[in-house]
Amino acid sequence: AQSVTQPDIHITVSEGASLELRCNYSYGATPYLFWYVQSPGQGLQLLLKYFSGDTLVQGIKGFEAEFKRSQSSFNLRKPSVHWSDAAEYFCAVDGRTGGGNKLTFGTGTQLKVEL
Amino acid sequence: DAGVTQSPTHLIKTRGQQVTLRCSPKSGHDTVSWYQQALGQGPQFIFQYYEEEERQRGNFPDRFSGHQFPNYSSELNVNALLLGDSALYLCASSGPGTSGRRGETQYFGPGTRLLVL
């Protein structure tokens, strides 16, 4: 069975500081991994995704994530956080079973940005 | 290019009632998935529809059912509502990926917030 763990429920950073959000996954085969962001009262917006190839992937809004198979991790990073980045961030794994696919999400990390 | 749309945005029902939520996928997409997001939790997969058939289902009771129409839009029906069904219901659509593999990236709508009293 696939699963995703986001160890940090809440993180607070100062504007301009760097950010790293942790994600660990469990999946038997090569995973397809995603990071989504959710602003209050909104749906999910895709930040970036990893399918194969280069293990460092670039996304929107200056975010990047690195896939590390040996650590079963897919951590999200940003060099300099902006106040508008305050939101909830979800890591997800795409489990391919049979003819369909489903996303399994972590419980999310709430990011607060101090000005 | 219209994204995924959902209706209604908010809904209040009482226990035991039935509810229908609607979703129109992003243009060019033919697969629709539904997720339930309880307060403070990550989304949980309910089921996925493709070619008007349920292709995969998560761990939800039969009270949760769905339908996909020929134009790829979809409905989620929940019968005999329980207080625990209060949540944000998210619809996601996906289409043929550039590598030819289906459903690689799912794009989410804004959700329908259901409150059961």
Short mmCIF file of N, CA, C and O in Angstrom, two decimals, chain B:
data_model
loop_
_atom_site.label_atom_id
_atom_site.label_comp_id
_atom_site.label_asym_id
_atom_site.label_seq_id
_atom_site.Cartn_x
_atom_site.Cartn_y
_atom_site.Cartn_z
N ASP B 1 -8.77 29.28 -21.25
CA ASP B 1 -8.98 27.85 -21.06
C ASP B 1 -9.58 27.62 -19.67
O ASP B 1 -8.91 27.90 -18.67
N ALA B 2 -10.83 27.15 -19.63
CA ALA B 2 -11.49 26.97 -18.35
C ALA B 2 -10.85 25.80 -17.62
O ALA B 2 -10.54 24.76 -18.21
N GLY B 3 -10.66 25.99 -16.32
CA GLY B 3 -10.15 24.91 -15.52
C GLY B 3 -11.28 24.01 -15.06
O GLY B 3 -12.38 24.03 -15.61
N VAL B 4 -11.02 23.25 -14.01
CA VAL B 4 -12.03 22.38 -13.44
C VAL B 4 -13.04 23.23 -12.67
O VAL B 4 -12.64 24.07 -11.86
N THR B 5 -14.30 23.02 -12.94
CA THR B 5 -15.33 23.78 -12.22
C THR B 5 -16.21 22.82 -11.42
O THR B 5 -16.45 21.68 -11.85
N GLN B 6 -16.69 23.31 -10.28
CA GLN B 6 -17.52 22.50 -9.41
C GLN B 6 -18.71 23.33 -8.93
O GLN B 6 -18.61 24.54 -8.73
N SER B 7 -19.83 22.64 -8.75
CA SER B 7 -21.01 23.31 -8.20
C SER B 7 -21.77 22.36 -7.29
O SER B 7 -21.74 21.14 -7.49
N PRO B 8 -22.44 22.91 -6.28
CA PRO B 8 -22.33 24.30 -5.81
C PRO B 8 -21.03 24.53 -5.05
O PRO B 8 -20.27 23.60 -4.85
N THR B 9 -20.81 25.74 -4.61
CA THR B 9 -19.60 26.03 -3.84
C THR B 9 -19.78 25.63 -2.38
O THR B 9 -18.84 25.17 -1.73
N HIS B 10 -20.97 25.83 -1.87
CA HIS B 10 -21.30 25.47 -0.49
C HIS B 10 -22.66 24.81 -0.46
O HIS B 10 -23.52 25.10 -1.29
N LEU B 11 -22.83 23.95 0.55
CA LEU B 11 -24.08 23.21 0.67
C LEU B 11 -24.29 22.85 2.13
O LEU B 11 -23.35 22.41 2.80
N ILE B 12 -25.51 23.03 2.60
CA ILE B 12 -25.85 22.60 3.95
C ILE B 12 -26.98 21.59 3.87
O ILE B 12 -28.01 21.85 3.23
N LYS B 13 -26.79 20.44 4.49
CA LYS B 13 -27.79 19.38 4.49
C LYS B 13 -27.97 18.89 5.93
O LYS B 13 -27.17 19.18 6.82
N THR B 14 -29.01 18.11 6.14
CA THR B 14 -29.23 17.49 7.45
C THR B 14 -28.98 15.99 7.35
O THR B 14 -29.04 15.41 6.24
N ARG B 15 -28.73 15.39 8.47
CA ARG B 15 -28.48 13.95 8.51
C ARG B 15 -29.59 13.17 7.83
O ARG B 15 -30.77 13.47 8.00
N GLY B 16 -29.21 12.14 7.07
CA GLY B 16 -30.18 11.30 6.40
C GLY B 16 -30.54 11.76 5.00
O GLY B 16 -31.08 10.97 4.22
N GLN B 17 -30.24 13.01 4.70
CA GLN B 17 -30.55 13.50 3.36
C GLN B 17 -29.56 12.97 2.33
O GLN B 17 -28.56 12.33 2.65
N GLN B 18 -29.86 13.29 1.09
CA GLN B 18 -29.01 12.90 -0.03
C GLN B 18 -28.48 14.18 -0.70
O GLN B 18 -29.13 15.22 -0.68
N VAL B 19 -27.28 14.08 -1.29
CA VAL B 19 -26.70 15.26 -1.93
C VAL B 19 -26.05 14.86 -3.25
O VAL B 19 -25.56 13.72 -3.40
N THR B 20 -26.07 15.78 -4.20
CA THR B 20 -25.40 15.58 -5.49
C THR B 20 -24.48 16.75 -5.76
O THR B 20 -24.91 17.91 -5.71
N LEU B 21 -23.23 16.44 -6.02
CA LEU B 21 -22.23 17.44 -6.34
C LEU B 21 -21.82 17.26 -7.80
O LEU B 21 -21.78 16.14 -8.30
N ARG B 22 -21.48 18.37 -8.45
CA ARG B 22 -21.20 18.32 -9.88
C ARG B 22 -19.81 18.85 -10.21
O ARG B 22 -19.30 19.73 -9.52
N CYS B 23 -19.27 18.31 -11.29
CA CYS B 23 -17.91 18.67 -11.70
C CYS B 23 -17.82 18.68 -13.22
O CYS B 23 -18.28 17.74 -13.88
N SER B 24 -17.20 19.73 -13.75
CA SER B 24 -16.87 19.77 -15.17
C SER B 24 -15.36 19.77 -15.31
O SER B 24 -14.69 20.63 -14.72
N PRO B 25 -14.82 18.84 -16.06
CA PRO B 25 -13.36 18.74 -16.13
C PRO B 25 -12.74 19.84 -16.97
O PRO B 25 -13.43 20.55 -17.71
N LYS B 26 -11.46 19.97 -16.84
CA LYS B 26 -10.68 20.89 -17.67
C LYS B 26 -10.82 20.46 -19.12
O LYS B 26 -10.91 19.28 -19.43
N SER B 27 -10.82 21.46 -20.01
CA SER B 27 -10.97 21.18 -21.43
C SER B 27 -9.91 20.20 -21.90
O SER B 27 -8.71 20.36 -21.62
N GLY B 28 -10.34 19.17 -22.61
CA GLY B 28 -9.41 18.17 -23.14
C GLY B 28 -9.19 16.99 -22.22
O GLY B 28 -8.55 16.01 -22.61
N HIS B 29 -9.70 17.07 -21.00
CA HIS B 29 -9.54 15.98 -20.05
C HIS B 29 -10.74 15.04 -20.10
O HIS B 29 -11.87 15.47 -20.31
N ASP B 30 -10.48 13.75 -19.88
CA ASP B 30 -11.56 12.77 -19.96
C ASP B 30 -11.69 11.91 -18.72
O ASP B 30 -12.54 11.02 -18.68
N THR B 31 -10.86 12.14 -17.74
CA THR B 31 -10.88 11.35 -16.52
C THR B 31 -11.17 12.26 -15.34
O THR B 31 -10.57 13.34 -15.21
N VAL B 32 -12.09 11.83 -14.49
CA VAL B 32 -12.48 12.63 -13.33
C VAL B 32 -12.32 11.80 -12.06
O VAL B 32 -12.76 10.64 -12.00
N SER B 33 -11.69 12.40 -11.08
CA SER B 33 -11.52 11.77 -9.77
C SER B 33 -12.17 12.64 -8.71
O SER B 33 -12.18 13.87 -8.83
N TRP B 34 -12.65 12.01 -7.67
CA TRP B 34 -13.26 12.72 -6.54
C TRP B 34 -12.49 12.42 -5.27
O TRP B 34 -12.07 11.28 -5.02
N TYR B 35 -12.33 13.46 -4.46
CA TYR B 35 -11.62 13.35 -3.19
C TYR B 35 -12.44 14.03 -2.10
O TYR B 35 -13.12 15.01 -2.34
N GLN B 36 -12.32 13.49 -0.89
CA GLN B 36 -12.93 14.10 0.28
C GLN B 36 -11.82 14.64 1.17
O GLN B 36 -10.87 13.92 1.49
N GLN B 37 -11.93 15.89 1.56
CA GLN B 37 -10.94 16.49 2.45
C GLN B 37 -11.62 16.97 3.72
O GLN B 37 -12.30 18.00 3.73
N ALA B 38 -11.45 16.22 4.79
CA ALA B 38 -11.98 16.63 6.09
C ALA B 38 -11.10 17.75 6.65
O ALA B 38 -9.95 17.92 6.25
N LEU B 39 -11.64 18.49 7.56
CA LEU B 39 -10.94 19.64 8.13
C LEU B 39 -9.62 19.20 8.74
O LEU B 39 -9.57 18.27 9.55
N GLY B 40 -8.53 19.86 8.33
CA GLY B 40 -7.23 19.55 8.88
C GLY B 40 -6.57 18.30 8.35
O GLY B 40 -5.53 17.87 8.87
N GLN B 41 -7.13 17.73 7.33
CA GLN B 41 -6.60 16.49 6.75
C GLN B 41 -6.23 16.68 5.28
O GLN B 41 -6.62 17.67 4.65
N GLY B 42 -5.49 15.72 4.76
CA GLY B 42 -5.23 15.71 3.34
C GLY B 42 -6.41 15.08 2.61
O GLY B 42 -7.22 14.38 3.20
N PRO B 43 -6.53 15.35 1.33
CA PRO B 43 -7.62 14.75 0.56
C PRO B 43 -7.53 13.22 0.55
O PRO B 43 -6.43 12.66 0.49
N GLN B 44 -8.69 12.58 0.59
CA GLN B 44 -8.79 11.12 0.51
C GLN B 44 -9.52 10.74 -0.78
O GLN B 44 -10.60 11.28 -1.06
N PHE B 45 -8.95 9.81 -1.51
CA PHE B 45 -9.50 9.39 -2.80
C PHE B 45 -10.81 8.64 -2.61
O PHE B 45 -10.88 7.68 -1.83
N ILE B 46 -11.85 9.08 -3.35
CA ILE B 46 -13.14 8.39 -3.29
C ILE B 46 -13.26 7.41 -4.45
O ILE B 46 -13.43 6.21 -4.26
N PHE B 47 -13.23 7.94 -5.67
CA PHE B 47 -13.24 7.10 -6.87
C PHE B 47 -12.84 7.90 -8.09
O PHE B 47 -12.70 9.13 -8.04
N GLN B 48 -12.66 7.18 -9.18
CA GLN B 48 -12.24 7.76 -10.45
C GLN B 48 -13.12 7.23 -11.57
O GLN B 48 -13.41 6.02 -11.61
N TYR B 49 -13.48 8.11 -12.48
CA TYR B 49 -14.32 7.74 -13.62
C TYR B 49 -13.59 8.00 -14.93
O TYR B 49 -12.93 9.04 -15.11
N TYR B 50 -13.76 7.05 -15.82
CA TYR B 50 -13.19 7.15 -17.17
C TYR B 50 -14.11 6.39 -18.11
O TYR B 50 -14.53 5.28 -17.79
N GLU B 51 -14.40 6.98 -19.24
CA GLU B 51 -15.31 6.37 -20.22
C GLU B 51 -16.62 5.94 -19.55
O GLU B 51 -17.12 4.83 -19.79
N GLU B 52 -17.10 6.80 -18.68
CA GLU B 52 -18.40 6.65 -18.03
C GLU B 52 -18.46 5.46 -17.08
O GLU B 52 -19.56 5.04 -16.67
N GLU B 53 -17.30 4.94 -16.71
CA GLU B 53 -17.29 3.82 -15.78
C GLU B 53 -16.37 4.12 -14.60
O GLU B 53 -15.36 4.82 -14.75
N GLU B 54 -16.71 3.56 -13.46
CA GLU B 54 -15.86 3.70 -12.28
C GLU B 54 -14.63 2.83 -12.47
O GLU B 54 -14.73 1.59 -12.55
N ARG B 55 -13.48 3.46 -12.52
CA ARG B 55 -12.26 2.73 -12.84
C ARG B 55 -11.52 2.25 -11.58
O ARG B 55 -10.87 1.23 -11.60
N GLN B 56 -11.65 3.04 -10.53
CA GLN B 56 -10.98 2.67 -9.30
C GLN B 56 -11.73 3.32 -8.14
O GLN B 56 -12.33 4.39 -8.32
N ARG B 57 -11.70 2.69 -6.98
CA ARG B 57 -12.45 3.17 -5.83
C ARG B 57 -11.59 3.12 -4.58
O ARG B 57 -10.81 2.18 -4.40
N GLY B 58 -11.73 4.12 -3.74
CA GLY B 58 -11.05 4.14 -2.46
C GLY B 58 -11.92 3.48 -1.39
O GLY B 58 -12.93 2.85 -1.69
N ASN B 59 -11.52 3.65 -0.14
CA ASN B 59 -12.22 3.00 0.97
C ASN B 59 -13.40 3.83 1.45
O ASN B 59 -13.41 4.34 2.57
N PHE B 60 -14.38 3.95 0.64
CA PHE B 60 -15.60 4.67 0.98
C PHE B 60 -16.79 3.73 0.83
O PHE B 60 -16.81 2.88 -0.06
N PRO B 61 -17.80 3.89 1.69
CA PRO B 61 -18.97 3.00 1.64
C PRO B 61 -19.80 3.23 0.38
O PRO B 61 -19.62 4.21 -0.34
N ASP B 62 -20.71 2.30 0.16
CA ASP B 62 -21.56 2.36 -1.03
C ASP B 62 -22.50 3.56 -1.03
O ASP B 62 -23.13 3.85 -2.07
N ARG B 63 -22.60 4.24 0.10
CA ARG B 63 -23.41 5.46 0.12
C ARG B 63 -22.85 6.52 -0.84
O ARG B 63 -23.56 7.42 -1.26
N PHE B 64 -21.59 6.36 -1.15
CA PHE B 64 -20.94 7.26 -2.09
C PHE B 64 -20.99 6.62 -3.48
O PHE B 64 -20.47 5.51 -3.69
N SER B 65 -21.61 7.30 -4.41
CA SER B 65 -21.70 6.79 -5.77
C SER B 65 -21.46 7.94 -6.74
O SER B 65 -21.53 9.11 -6.36
N GLY B 66 -21.21 7.57 -7.98
CA GLY B 66 -20.91 8.62 -8.94
C GLY B 66 -21.41 8.27 -10.32
O GLY B 66 -21.97 7.19 -10.56
N HIS B 67 -21.17 9.21 -11.18
CA HIS B 67 -21.58 9.02 -12.57
C HIS B 67 -20.72 9.92 -13.44
O HIS B 67 -20.34 11.03 -13.01
N GLN B 68 -20.41 9.45 -14.64
CA GLN B 68 -19.76 10.30 -15.61
C GLN B 68 -20.60 10.33 -16.87
O GLN B 68 -21.09 9.30 -17.33
N PHE B 69 -20.74 11.50 -17.43
CA PHE B 69 -21.58 11.69 -18.61
C PHE B 69 -20.73 11.66 -19.87
O PHE B 69 -19.51 11.79 -19.81
N PRO B 70 -21.40 11.54 -21.05
CA PRO B 70 -20.63 11.49 -22.30
C PRO B 70 -19.75 12.71 -22.54
O PRO B 70 -18.76 12.62 -23.26
N ASN B 71 -20.11 13.84 -21.95
CA ASN B 71 -19.27 15.04 -22.14
C ASN B 71 -18.15 15.11 -21.10
O ASN B 71 -17.49 16.14 -20.97
N TYR B 72 -17.96 14.02 -20.36
CA TYR B 72 -16.90 13.84 -19.34
C TYR B 72 -17.20 14.51 -18.01
O TYR B 72 -16.45 14.28 -17.06
N SER B 73 -18.27 15.29 -17.90
CA SER B 73 -18.61 15.84 -16.60
C SER B 73 -19.03 14.72 -15.67
O SER B 73 -19.32 13.60 -16.11
N SER B 74 -19.08 15.03 -14.39
CA SER B 74 -19.31 13.97 -13.42
C SER B 74 -20.14 14.47 -12.26
O SER B 74 -20.19 15.67 -11.97
N GLU B 75 -20.81 13.54 -11.61
CA GLU B 75 -21.56 13.81 -10.38
C GLU B 75 -21.09 12.87 -9.29
O GLU B 75 -20.74 11.71 -9.55
N LEU B 76 -21.10 13.40 -8.07
CA LEU B 76 -20.87 12.60 -6.88
C LEU B 76 -22.15 12.64 -6.06
O LEU B 76 -22.66 13.72 -5.78
N ASN B 77 -22.68 11.47 -5.73
CA ASN B 77 -23.88 11.37 -4.92
C ASN B 77 -23.53 10.74 -3.58
O ASN B 77 -22.80 9.75 -3.53
N VAL B 78 -24.09 11.31 -2.53
CA VAL B 78 -23.92 10.73 -1.21
C VAL B 78 -25.31 10.57 -0.60
O VAL B 78 -26.06 11.54 -0.48
N ASN B 79 -25.64 9.34 -0.24
CA ASN B 79 -26.94 9.04 0.37
C ASN B 79 -26.81 8.94 1.88
O ASN B 79 -25.72 8.72 2.42
N ALA B 80 -27.95 9.08 2.55
CA ALA B 80 -28.01 8.88 4.01
C ALA B 80 -26.87 9.61 4.70
O ALA B 80 -26.06 9.00 5.41
N LEU B 81 -26.82 10.90 4.51
CA LEU B 81 -25.71 11.71 5.02
C LEU B 81 -25.52 11.54 6.52
O LEU B 81 -26.48 11.49 7.30
N LEU B 82 -24.25 11.50 6.90
CA LEU B 82 -23.84 11.46 8.30
C LEU B 82 -23.09 12.74 8.64
O LEU B 82 -22.57 13.41 7.74
N LEU B 83 -23.04 13.03 9.93
CA LEU B 83 -22.31 14.23 10.33
C LEU B 83 -20.86 14.18 9.84
O LEU B 83 -20.28 15.21 9.43
N GLY B 84 -20.29 12.98 9.82
CA GLY B 84 -18.91 12.79 9.40
C GLY B 84 -18.66 13.01 7.93
O GLY B 84 -17.51 13.01 7.49
N ASP B 85 -19.73 13.19 7.17
CA ASP B 85 -19.55 13.47 5.73
C ASP B 85 -19.26 14.95 5.49
O ASP B 85 -18.98 15.34 4.35
N SER B 86 -19.33 15.76 6.52
CA SER B 86 -19.00 17.18 6.38
C SER B 86 -17.54 17.31 5.98
O SER B 86 -16.64 16.81 6.67
N ALA B 87 -17.30 17.96 4.86
CA ALA B 87 -15.94 18.03 4.32
C ALA B 87 -15.95 18.91 3.08
O ALA B 87 -17.00 19.34 2.60
N LEU B 88 -14.75 19.14 2.57
CA LEU B 88 -14.58 19.77 1.26
C LEU B 88 -14.44 18.63 0.24
O LEU B 88 -13.58 17.76 0.40
N TYR B 89 -15.27 18.65 -0.77
CA TYR B 89 -15.23 17.61 -1.81
C TYR B 89 -14.57 18.20 -3.04
O TYR B 89 -15.05 19.17 -3.62
N LEU B 90 -13.48 17.59 -3.41
CA LEU B 90 -12.67 18.07 -4.51
C LEU B 90 -12.82 17.16 -5.72
O LEU B 90 -12.80 15.94 -5.59
N CYS B 91 -12.93 17.78 -6.85
CA CYS B 91 -12.94 17.06 -8.11
C CYS B 91 -11.63 17.36 -8.82
O CYS B 91 -11.13 18.50 -8.78
N ALA B 92 -11.07 16.36 -9.45
CA ALA B 92 -9.84 16.53 -10.20
C ALA B 92 -10.00 15.90 -11.57
O ALA B 92 -10.64 14.86 -11.71
N SER B 93 -9.43 16.53 -12.58
CA SER B 93 -9.50 15.94 -13.91
C SER B 93 -8.10 15.71 -14.45
O SER B 93 -7.13 16.36 -14.04
N SER B 94 -8.01 14.79 -15.38
CA SER B 94 -6.74 14.48 -16.02
C SER B 94 -7.01 13.94 -17.41
O SER B 94 -8.15 13.54 -17.72
N GLY B 95 -5.99 13.97 -18.25
CA GLY B 95 -6.17 13.52 -19.60
C GLY B 95 -4.95 12.78 -20.10
O GLY B 95 -4.04 12.52 -19.33
N PRO B 96 -4.92 12.45 -21.33
CA PRO B 96 -3.79 11.71 -21.85
C PRO B 96 -2.50 12.48 -21.64
O PRO B 96 -2.40 13.64 -22.00
N GLY B 97 -1.55 11.85 -21.00
CA GLY B 97 -0.28 12.52 -20.76
C GLY B 97 0.55 12.61 -22.03
O GLY B 97 0.31 11.92 -23.00
N THR B 98 1.58 13.48 -22.01
CA THR B 98 2.41 13.66 -23.19
C THR B 98 3.20 12.40 -23.52
O THR B 98 3.60 12.21 -24.65
N SER B 99 3.41 11.54 -22.54
CA SER B 99 4.12 10.30 -22.81
C SER B 99 3.15 9.21 -23.25
O SER B 99 3.57 8.09 -23.49
N GLY B 100 1.88 9.57 -23.34
CA GLY B 100 0.89 8.59 -23.74
C GLY B 100 0.30 7.81 -22.58
O GLY B 100 -0.58 6.99 -22.78
N ARG B 101 0.76 8.07 -21.37
CA ARG B 101 0.22 7.38 -20.22
C ARG B 101 -0.88 8.23 -19.60
O ARG B 101 -0.72 9.44 -19.43
N ARG B 102 -1.96 7.62 -19.30
CA ARG B 102 -3.13 8.37 -18.90
C ARG B 102 -3.08 8.81 -17.45
O ARG B 102 -2.50 8.13 -16.61
N GLY B 103 -3.72 9.96 -17.20
CA GLY B 103 -3.94 10.38 -15.82
C GLY B 103 -2.69 10.72 -15.05
O GLY B 103 -2.65 10.55 -13.85
N GLU B 104 -1.68 11.22 -15.70
CA GLU B 104 -0.44 11.48 -14.97
C GLU B 104 -0.55 12.65 -14.01
O GLU B 104 -0.05 12.59 -12.91
N THR B 105 -1.17 13.73 -14.40
CA THR B 105 -1.30 14.89 -13.53
C THR B 105 -2.77 15.21 -13.35
O THR B 105 -3.49 15.28 -14.32
N GLN B 106 -3.19 15.38 -12.14
CA GLN B 106 -4.57 15.71 -11.85
C GLN B 106 -4.68 17.18 -11.47
O GLN B 106 -3.95 17.67 -10.63
N TYR B 107 -5.63 17.86 -12.11
CA TYR B 107 -5.87 19.27 -11.86
C TYR B 107 -7.17 19.39 -11.07
O TYR B 107 -8.19 18.83 -11.45
N PHE B 108 -7.09 20.16 -10.00
CA PHE B 108 -8.20 20.21 -9.04
C PHE B 108 -9.08 21.44 -9.23
O PHE B 108 -8.60 22.52 -9.58
N GLY B 109 -10.35 21.24 -8.95
CA GLY B 109 -11.29 22.34 -8.89
C GLY B 109 -11.27 22.97 -7.51
O GLY B 109 -10.56 22.51 -6.61
N PRO B 110 -12.08 24.03 -7.32
CA PRO B 110 -12.08 24.76 -6.05
C PRO B 110 -12.79 24.01 -4.93
O PRO B 110 -12.64 24.36 -3.76
N GLY B 111 -13.57 23.00 -5.28
CA GLY B 111 -14.22 22.20 -4.25
C GLY B 111 -15.63 22.65 -3.92
O GLY B 111 -16.04 23.79 -4.22
N THR B 112 -16.37 21.74 -3.31
CA THR B 112 -17.69 22.02 -2.74
C THR B 112 -17.60 21.73 -1.25
O THR B 112 -17.24 20.62 -0.86
N ARG B 113 -17.94 22.74 -0.46
CA ARG B 113 -17.90 22.54 0.99
C ARG B 113 -19.27 22.10 1.46
O ARG B 113 -20.25 22.84 1.32
N LEU B 114 -19.34 20.90 2.00
CA LEU B 114 -20.60 20.31 2.47
C LEU B 114 -20.61 20.31 3.99
O LEU B 114 -19.66 19.84 4.64
N LEU B 115 -21.68 20.83 4.53
CA LEU B 115 -21.89 20.81 5.98
C LEU B 115 -23.14 20.00 6.26
O LEU B 115 -24.21 20.30 5.71
N VAL B 116 -23.01 18.99 7.08
CA VAL B 116 -24.14 18.15 7.47
C VAL B 116 -24.49 18.44 8.91
O VAL B 116 -23.65 18.31 9.81
N LEU B 117 -25.73 18.86 9.13
CA LEU B 117 -26.18 19.20 10.49
C LEU B 117 -27.07 18.12 11.09
O LEU B 117 -27.72 17.37 10.34
#
